[in-house]
Amino acid sequence: MKKIAGALVFVAAFAATVTAQTPRTLKKVMELKMPKTAEDDMPGTRGASVVWHPVQKKYYASFAGNIGYPMAVFNVAGKRLSGDETTTQVDTRGLWYDPVKKQVCGNAFSEYGWFSYKINTTGLVGDVKIDLEGKHQPGDQSVGAYNIAKKQVIFLSGSEIWSYNADGTEAENKTTLHWGLTAKDGIAEDEDVTETPEGYNNTTAVYTGLPNAEIGVLNIVDKQIELYNIKTGFLSKKLKLPEDAPAEASFNFSYTNGMFWLFDMEGRKWICFK
């Protein structure tokens, strides 16, 4: 009887281990339908970013690529509050909420700098202000995300996470991502920090703030979001996406309000997963 009981305990422990190692599948939560159609003037194609304003209790979403492309404001339920005439005003790449400034901020293409939006009393977007001129990011197309723990902006460049301080200077805390490898696996012999491996989104890494899983990247081949330890760069968790979830090699990926966002270019909408 003791042997049987012991065996049952072993089986239960093994099952728990297998369950813990099995990636959780994310579920669709909501959508943010962007304004205009592909036939309209200056419609935009690729989603730049989505950001949640915790004071306004609203989402702000924009296209990447042109100052005349649409930007939209949504309430917590995903209802669009802004009109078709609202535009990015900046060639946007990343968007984030800065809790120090209490503003929606972002980075633009190449040397167009960092910016912030004036939000009016109704929560809609007003004028844009250029806070930092020049290039404060590793690449022209880099999409910024906010590291709230360090009060820094992070960017994916090749296989590295670069960090920049509030004044736009490059910080010393750079992380090399060991793609698909856990700490137990160790570092690959042929690791190349200058390139993002094929099969991954190469412009965007997100900051989740989750312990030991702070950095998120999009694996477009395996249709999953991979979370990495910001200190070690090793893989700590995999989150599977539904088979019909959009997954692009550049842009169209974001994280805000505790949820992951993927942009459906054909449907012109951000889809939220949790």
Short mmCIF file of C-alpha atoms in Angstrom, two decimals:
data_model
loop_
_atom_site.label_atom_id
_atom_site.label_comp_id
_atom_site.label_asym_id
_atom_site.label_seq_id
_atom_site.Cartn_x
_atom_site.Cartn_y
_atom_site.Cartn_z
CA MET A 1 0.00 0.00 0.00
CA LYS A 2 2.86 2.39 0.85
CA LYS A 3 4.46 1.68 -2.54
CA ILE A 4 1.20 2.46 -4.32
CA ALA A 5 0.74 5.67 -2.36
CA GLY A 6 4.30 6.68 -3.13
CA ALA A 7 3.76 5.97 -6.81
CA LEU A 8 0.60 8.09 -6.82
CA VAL A 9 2.48 10.98 -5.22
CA PHE A 10 5.20 10.67 -7.88
CA VAL A 11 2.64 10.62 -10.70
CA ALA A 12 0.88 13.67 -9.25
CA ALA A 13 4.15 15.54 -8.94
CA PHE A 14 5.14 14.59 -12.49
CA ALA A 15 1.77 15.73 -13.82
CA ALA A 16 2.12 19.04 -12.01
CA THR A 17 5.57 19.51 -13.54
CA VAL A 18 4.31 18.77 -17.04
CA THR A 19 1.42 21.18 -16.54
CA ALA A 20 3.77 23.90 -15.34
CA GLN A 21 5.95 23.43 -18.43
CA THR A 22 3.02 23.47 -20.85
CA PRO A 23 2.61 26.94 -22.42
CA ARG A 24 -0.62 28.70 -21.54
CA THR A 25 -2.78 29.70 -24.49
CA LEU A 26 -3.83 33.34 -24.49
CA LYS A 27 -7.44 34.23 -25.15
CA LYS A 28 -8.89 37.11 -27.14
CA VAL A 29 -10.30 39.80 -24.86
CA MET A 30 -11.28 42.77 -27.01
CA GLU A 31 -10.64 44.73 -30.21
CA LEU A 32 -9.81 48.32 -31.05
CA LYS A 33 -11.11 49.11 -34.52
CA MET A 34 -8.99 51.85 -36.11
CA PRO A 35 -10.61 54.60 -38.22
CA LYS A 36 -10.65 54.82 -42.01
CA THR A 37 -10.46 52.09 -44.63
CA ALA A 38 -7.60 51.09 -46.89
CA GLU A 39 -9.24 53.14 -49.69
CA ASP A 40 -9.25 56.40 -47.70
CA ASP A 41 -6.62 59.10 -47.97
CA MET A 42 -3.61 58.49 -45.67
CA PRO A 43 -5.10 55.35 -44.08
CA GLY A 44 -1.96 53.74 -42.66
CA THR A 45 -1.08 50.05 -42.85
CA ARG A 46 1.02 48.87 -39.90
CA GLY A 47 0.12 49.35 -36.27
CA ALA A 48 2.74 51.21 -34.25
CA SER A 49 1.62 50.80 -30.67
CA VAL A 50 -1.18 50.83 -28.10
CA VAL A 51 -0.91 52.53 -24.70
CA TRP A 52 -3.25 52.68 -21.71
CA HIS A 53 -3.59 55.97 -19.82
CA PRO A 54 -4.28 54.94 -16.20
CA VAL A 55 -5.63 58.37 -15.21
CA GLN A 56 -7.83 58.95 -18.25
CA LYS A 57 -8.81 55.26 -18.31
CA LYS A 58 -8.44 55.26 -22.09
CA TYR A 59 -6.44 53.50 -24.80
CA TYR A 60 -4.41 55.44 -27.38
CA ALA A 61 -3.45 53.60 -30.57
CA SER A 62 -1.63 54.69 -33.70
CA PHE A 63 -0.30 53.65 -37.07
CA ALA A 64 3.38 53.75 -38.00
CA GLY A 65 4.72 55.48 -41.06
CA ASN A 66 3.50 59.04 -41.53
CA ILE A 67 2.45 62.13 -39.58
CA GLY A 68 -0.90 62.06 -41.36
CA TYR A 69 -1.79 58.49 -40.43
CA PRO A 70 -4.67 57.88 -38.01
CA MET A 71 -4.47 57.82 -34.25
CA ALA A 72 -7.45 56.81 -32.16
CA VAL A 73 -8.69 57.06 -28.58
CA PHE A 74 -10.85 54.32 -27.05
CA ASN A 75 -12.64 53.87 -23.74
CA VAL A 76 -12.01 50.89 -21.48
CA ALA A 77 -14.58 48.79 -23.37
CA GLY A 78 -12.95 49.47 -26.76
CA LYS A 79 -15.42 52.05 -28.06
CA ARG A 80 -13.73 54.66 -30.24
CA LEU A 81 -14.11 58.18 -28.87
CA SER A 82 -12.01 60.13 -31.38
CA GLY A 83 -12.99 61.12 -34.91
CA ASP A 84 -11.48 60.13 -38.26
CA GLU A 85 -9.56 63.40 -38.39
CA THR A 86 -7.28 62.55 -35.43
CA THR A 87 -3.76 61.84 -36.66
CA THR A 88 -0.44 60.85 -35.10
CA GLN A 89 1.17 64.23 -36.00
CA VAL A 90 4.50 62.38 -35.71
CA ASP A 91 6.02 59.48 -37.66
CA THR A 92 5.30 57.24 -34.68
CA ARG A 93 7.03 54.01 -33.70
CA GLY A 94 6.60 53.39 -29.97
CA LEU A 95 4.08 54.75 -27.46
CA TRP A 96 4.20 54.58 -23.68
CA TYR A 97 2.73 56.22 -20.60
CA ASP A 98 5.31 58.11 -18.55
CA PRO A 99 4.16 58.08 -14.88
CA VAL A 100 6.61 60.86 -14.01
CA LYS A 101 5.31 63.25 -16.68
CA LYS A 102 1.82 61.72 -16.49
CA GLN A 103 1.69 61.89 -20.29
CA VAL A 104 1.38 59.65 -23.32
CA CYS A 105 4.84 59.72 -24.87
CA GLY A 106 6.56 58.04 -27.78
CA ASN A 107 9.49 57.75 -30.13
CA ALA A 108 9.46 58.55 -33.82
CA PHE A 109 11.28 57.27 -36.89
CA SER A 110 15.07 57.66 -36.92
CA GLU A 111 16.17 61.16 -35.90
CA TYR A 112 12.70 62.65 -35.37
CA GLY A 113 13.08 62.24 -31.62
CA TRP A 114 10.84 61.59 -28.64
CA PHE A 115 7.52 63.33 -28.15
CA SER A 116 4.52 63.69 -25.86
CA TYR A 117 0.86 64.48 -26.44
CA LYS A 118 -1.26 67.10 -24.78
CA ILE A 119 -4.46 65.38 -23.67
CA ASN A 120 -7.51 67.61 -23.23
CA THR A 121 -10.10 67.40 -20.46
CA THR A 122 -12.17 64.88 -22.40
CA GLY A 123 -9.19 62.59 -22.90
CA LEU A 124 -8.76 63.33 -26.60
CA VAL A 125 -5.43 64.09 -28.26
CA GLY A 126 -4.39 67.69 -28.73
CA ASP A 127 -1.06 69.08 -29.87
CA VAL A 128 2.17 67.12 -29.89
CA LYS A 129 5.41 68.35 -28.30
CA ILE A 130 8.90 67.22 -29.32
CA ASP A 131 10.66 66.52 -26.02
CA LEU A 132 13.98 65.27 -27.40
CA GLU A 133 15.28 66.06 -30.86
CA GLY A 134 17.60 63.70 -32.70
CA LYS A 135 18.11 59.95 -32.62
CA HIS A 136 17.75 58.38 -29.18
CA GLN A 137 17.28 54.75 -30.21
CA PRO A 138 19.47 52.04 -31.74
CA GLY A 139 17.78 51.78 -35.17
CA ASP A 140 15.64 53.87 -37.50
CA GLN A 141 12.59 51.62 -37.03
CA SER A 142 13.03 50.89 -33.32
CA VAL A 143 9.78 50.71 -31.33
CA GLY A 144 10.14 52.01 -27.77
CA ALA A 145 8.53 50.57 -24.64
CA TYR A 146 8.67 51.93 -21.09
CA ASN A 147 10.53 50.13 -18.30
CA ILE A 148 8.66 51.45 -15.29
CA ALA A 149 11.08 49.86 -12.80
CA LYS A 150 14.06 51.77 -14.19
CA LYS A 151 12.17 54.74 -15.66
CA GLN A 152 13.87 53.99 -18.96
CA VAL A 153 12.77 53.33 -22.53
CA ILE A 154 13.81 49.98 -24.01
CA PHE A 155 14.35 48.98 -27.64
CA LEU A 156 15.07 45.73 -29.45
CA SER A 157 18.19 45.85 -31.62
CA GLY A 158 19.29 42.56 -33.17
CA SER A 159 19.42 40.23 -30.17
CA GLU A 160 19.88 42.95 -27.59
CA ILE A 161 17.63 45.08 -25.43
CA TRP A 162 18.97 48.62 -25.32
CA SER A 163 17.89 51.02 -22.58
CA TYR A 164 17.76 54.81 -22.69
CA ASN A 165 17.37 57.23 -19.81
CA ALA A 166 14.75 59.96 -19.62
CA ASP A 167 17.20 62.48 -21.07
CA GLY A 168 17.76 60.29 -24.14
CA THR A 169 21.22 59.05 -23.16
CA GLU A 170 22.02 55.37 -23.60
CA ALA A 171 22.05 53.47 -20.30
CA GLU A 172 24.61 50.84 -19.37
CA ASN A 173 22.09 48.07 -18.62
CA LYS A 174 22.00 46.23 -21.96
CA THR A 175 20.53 42.71 -22.16
CA THR A 176 21.38 39.99 -24.69
CA LEU A 177 18.42 37.73 -25.45
CA HIS A 178 19.24 34.03 -25.71
CA TRP A 179 16.46 33.21 -28.15
CA GLY A 180 14.42 30.18 -27.15
CA LEU A 181 16.96 29.10 -24.51
CA THR A 182 16.38 28.76 -20.77
CA ALA A 183 19.05 29.20 -18.12
CA LYS A 184 19.29 25.41 -17.99
CA ASP A 185 20.03 25.29 -21.73
CA GLY A 186 22.83 27.83 -21.49
CA ILE A 187 24.13 30.13 -24.22
CA ALA A 188 24.32 28.94 -27.84
CA GLU A 189 27.79 28.73 -29.37
CA ASP A 190 26.78 30.57 -32.55
CA GLU A 191 24.99 33.46 -30.82
CA ASP A 192 24.94 36.67 -32.89
CA VAL A 193 23.87 39.81 -31.08
CA THR A 194 23.69 41.86 -34.28
CA GLU A 195 20.75 39.98 -35.78
CA THR A 196 17.22 39.11 -34.74
CA PRO A 197 16.69 35.44 -35.66
CA GLU A 198 14.34 34.67 -38.52
CA GLY A 199 10.88 33.86 -37.29
CA TYR A 200 10.71 36.69 -34.75
CA ASN A 201 9.32 40.20 -34.92
CA ASN A 202 12.46 42.28 -35.47
CA THR A 203 11.34 45.79 -34.49
CA THR A 204 9.50 45.33 -31.24
CA ALA A 205 10.11 44.04 -27.73
CA VAL A 206 7.61 44.83 -24.98
CA TYR A 207 8.10 45.42 -21.27
CA THR A 208 5.68 43.47 -19.06
CA GLY A 209 7.04 44.17 -15.58
CA LEU A 210 6.42 40.52 -14.68
CA PRO A 211 9.10 39.14 -12.30
CA ASN A 212 11.79 37.22 -14.21
CA ALA A 213 9.72 37.64 -17.38
CA GLU A 214 10.00 41.36 -18.00
CA ILE A 215 10.76 41.29 -21.74
CA GLY A 216 8.30 39.95 -24.30
CA VAL A 217 9.03 39.13 -27.95
CA LEU A 218 6.82 37.75 -30.70
CA ASN A 219 7.63 34.40 -32.30
CA ILE A 220 5.74 34.55 -35.61
CA VAL A 221 6.55 30.97 -36.67
CA ASP A 222 5.42 29.15 -33.54
CA LYS A 223 2.66 31.72 -32.94
CA GLN A 224 3.69 32.47 -29.38
CA ILE A 225 4.88 35.27 -27.15
CA GLU A 226 8.12 34.47 -25.36
CA LEU A 227 9.01 36.13 -22.06
CA TYR A 228 12.63 36.66 -21.02
CA ASN A 229 14.41 37.64 -17.81
CA ILE A 230 15.68 41.18 -18.26
CA LYS A 231 18.82 40.52 -16.20
CA THR A 232 19.93 37.20 -17.70
CA GLY A 233 18.28 37.29 -21.14
CA PHE A 234 17.10 33.68 -20.75
CA LEU A 235 13.64 32.43 -21.69
CA SER A 236 11.33 32.00 -18.71
CA LYS A 237 7.86 31.50 -20.16
CA LYS A 238 5.96 30.83 -23.39
CA LEU A 239 2.44 32.04 -24.10
CA LYS A 240 0.71 30.42 -27.06
CA LEU A 241 -1.48 32.47 -29.37
CA PRO A 242 -4.65 31.22 -31.06
CA GLU A 243 -4.02 29.86 -34.57
CA ASP A 244 -5.91 32.74 -36.18
CA ALA A 245 -4.02 35.46 -34.29
CA PRO A 246 -2.13 37.89 -36.58
CA ALA A 247 1.65 37.78 -36.21
CA GLU A 248 3.90 40.04 -38.29
CA ALA A 249 7.69 40.26 -38.69
CA SER A 250 7.73 43.98 -37.91
CA PHE A 251 5.59 46.41 -35.87
CA ASN A 252 1.99 45.36 -35.07
CA PHE A 253 2.89 44.15 -31.54
CA SER A 254 2.35 45.91 -28.22
CA TYR A 255 1.72 45.45 -24.50
CA THR A 256 -0.26 47.67 -22.16
CA ASN A 257 -2.66 47.43 -19.24
CA GLY A 258 -1.46 43.90 -18.50
CA MET A 259 -2.41 42.57 -21.95
CA PHE A 260 -0.74 41.76 -25.27
CA TRP A 261 -1.90 43.44 -28.49
CA LEU A 262 -1.50 42.31 -32.10
CA PHE A 263 -2.55 44.37 -35.09
CA ASP A 264 -4.64 42.78 -37.83
CA MET A 265 -3.58 44.75 -40.92
CA GLU A 266 -6.36 43.41 -43.13
CA GLY A 267 -9.07 44.07 -40.56
CA ARG A 268 -7.40 47.32 -39.44
CA LYS A 269 -7.85 46.55 -35.77
CA TRP A 270 -5.80 45.87 -32.65
CA ILE A 271 -6.71 42.56 -31.03
CA CYS A 272 -6.07 42.15 -27.31
CA PHE A 273 -4.98 38.85 -25.76
CA LYS A 274 -4.70 37.84 -22.12
#
